[in-house]
CSV table of C-alpha atoms in Angstrom, one decimal:
chain,number,residue,atom,x,y,z
A,1,MET,CA,179.1,145.2,-90.3
A,2,HIS,CA,176.0,144.1,-92.1
A,3,MET,CA,173.4,146.6,-93.9
A,4,ASP,CA,170.9,146.4,-91.1
A,5,THR,CA,172.9,147.6,-89.1
A,6,VAL,CA,174.1,151.0,-91.1
A,7,SER,CA,172.2,153.1,-93.0
A,8,ALA,CA,174.7,153.9,-96.3
A,9,PRO,CA,178.0,151.5,-95.9
A,10,PHE,CA,179.5,152.2,-99.5
A,11,GLU,CA,178.8,155.8,-99.6
A,12,ALA,CA,182.7,157.2,-99.1
A,13,ASP,CA,183.6,161.2,-99.0
A,14,LEU,CA,183.7,162.5,-102.5
A,15,ASP,CA,187.3,163.0,-102.6
A,16,ASP,CA,188.5,159.9,-101.6
A,17,LYS,CA,187.0,158.0,-104.3
A,18,ARG,CA,187.9,160.5,-106.7
A,19,ALA,CA,191.4,160.0,-105.5
A,20,ALA,CA,190.5,156.2,-105.2
A,21,LEU,CA,189.5,156.9,-108.8
A,22,GLY,CA,192.5,157.6,-110.0
A,23,TYR,CA,194.5,155.3,-108.2
A,24,VAL,CA,192.9,152.1,-110.2
A,25,SER,CA,192.6,154.4,-113.6
A,26,GLU,CA,196.2,154.6,-113.0
A,27,ALA,CA,196.7,151.2,-113.0
A,28,PHE,CA,194.5,149.7,-115.4
A,29,ALA,CA,196.7,152.2,-118.3
A,30,GLU,CA,199.6,150.7,-117.0
A,31,GLY,CA,198.3,147.2,-116.6
A,32,CYS,CA,197.6,148.0,-120.8
A,33,LEU,CA,200.7,149.9,-121.2
A,34,ASP,CA,201.6,146.0,-120.7
A,35,GLY,CA,200.2,144.2,-122.7
A,36,LEU,CA,197.4,143.1,-120.8
A,37,ASP,CA,193.5,143.6,-122.7
A,38,GLY,CA,191.5,146.1,-121.5
A,39,ASP,CA,188.8,143.2,-120.5
A,40,CYS,CA,191.2,141.4,-118.4
A,41,MET,CA,191.9,144.5,-116.3
A,42,ALA,CA,188.5,145.5,-116.2
A,43,GLN,CA,187.0,141.8,-114.7
A,44,ALA,CA,190.0,141.6,-112.4
A,45,ALA,CA,189.3,145.1,-111.6
A,46,LEU,CA,185.5,144.1,-110.5
A,47,PHE,CA,187.1,140.1,-108.6
A,48,ALA,CA,188.9,142.7,-106.8
A,49,ALA,CA,186.5,145.7,-105.3
A,50,PHE,CA,184.2,142.6,-104.7
A,51,GLN,CA,186.3,140.7,-103.1
A,52,GLU,CA,187.1,143.6,-101.0
A,53,LEU,CA,183.7,144.7,-100.8
A,54,VAL,CA,182.6,140.8,-99.1
A,55,MET,CA,185.1,141.4,-96.5
A,56,THR,CA,184.4,144.7,-95.5
A,57,TYR,CA,180.2,144.3,-95.8
A,58,GLY,CA,179.3,140.4,-96.2
A,59,GLU,CA,177.6,138.6,-99.0
A,60,GLU,CA,174.6,139.7,-98.6
A,61,ALA,CA,174.9,143.6,-98.5
A,62,THR,CA,177.1,142.9,-100.8
A,63,ALA,CA,174.7,141.0,-103.0
A,64,ARG,CA,171.8,144.2,-102.3
A,65,TYR,CA,174.5,146.6,-103.4
A,66,ALA,CA,175.0,145.1,-106.5
A,67,GLU,CA,171.3,144.9,-107.5
A,68,GLY,CA,171.3,148.5,-108.5
A,69,PHE,CA,174.1,148.0,-111.3
A,70,PRO,CA,172.1,147.2,-114.1
A,71,ASP,CA,169.7,150.6,-113.6
A,72,ARG,CA,172.5,151.7,-112.8
A,73,ILE,CA,174.1,151.0,-116.1
A,74,ARG,CA,171.1,151.5,-118.2
A,75,GLY,CA,170.7,154.8,-117.0
A,76,GLY,CA,174.4,155.9,-118.6
A,77,ALA,CA,176.2,156.3,-115.0
A,78,PHE,CA,179.2,154.3,-116.2
A,79,THR,CA,178.9,155.4,-120.0
A,80,THR,CA,182.0,158.7,-120.1
A,81,ALA,CA,181.4,159.4,-124.4
A,82,PRO,CA,178.1,160.8,-125.8
A,83,GLN,CA,175.9,158.1,-127.1
A,84,HIS,CA,174.1,158.4,-130.2
């Protein structure tokens, strides 16, 4: 499936996204409890996520999706703690 043929291929049901985040967070915590570094877990999670997106949507659509990350990161979309 290519992004040109689908208006929003990366949008999913909000409840499904929350459930999926719960599973990923649990796996993350379990890995850290087993002694894996949080940074190592984060990089592995990103690799697995992008691998899945490429398999599902293709390289070009995934690359276009990822282009929006710098602005989202700088805008606080992934920040969970208050910033000073």
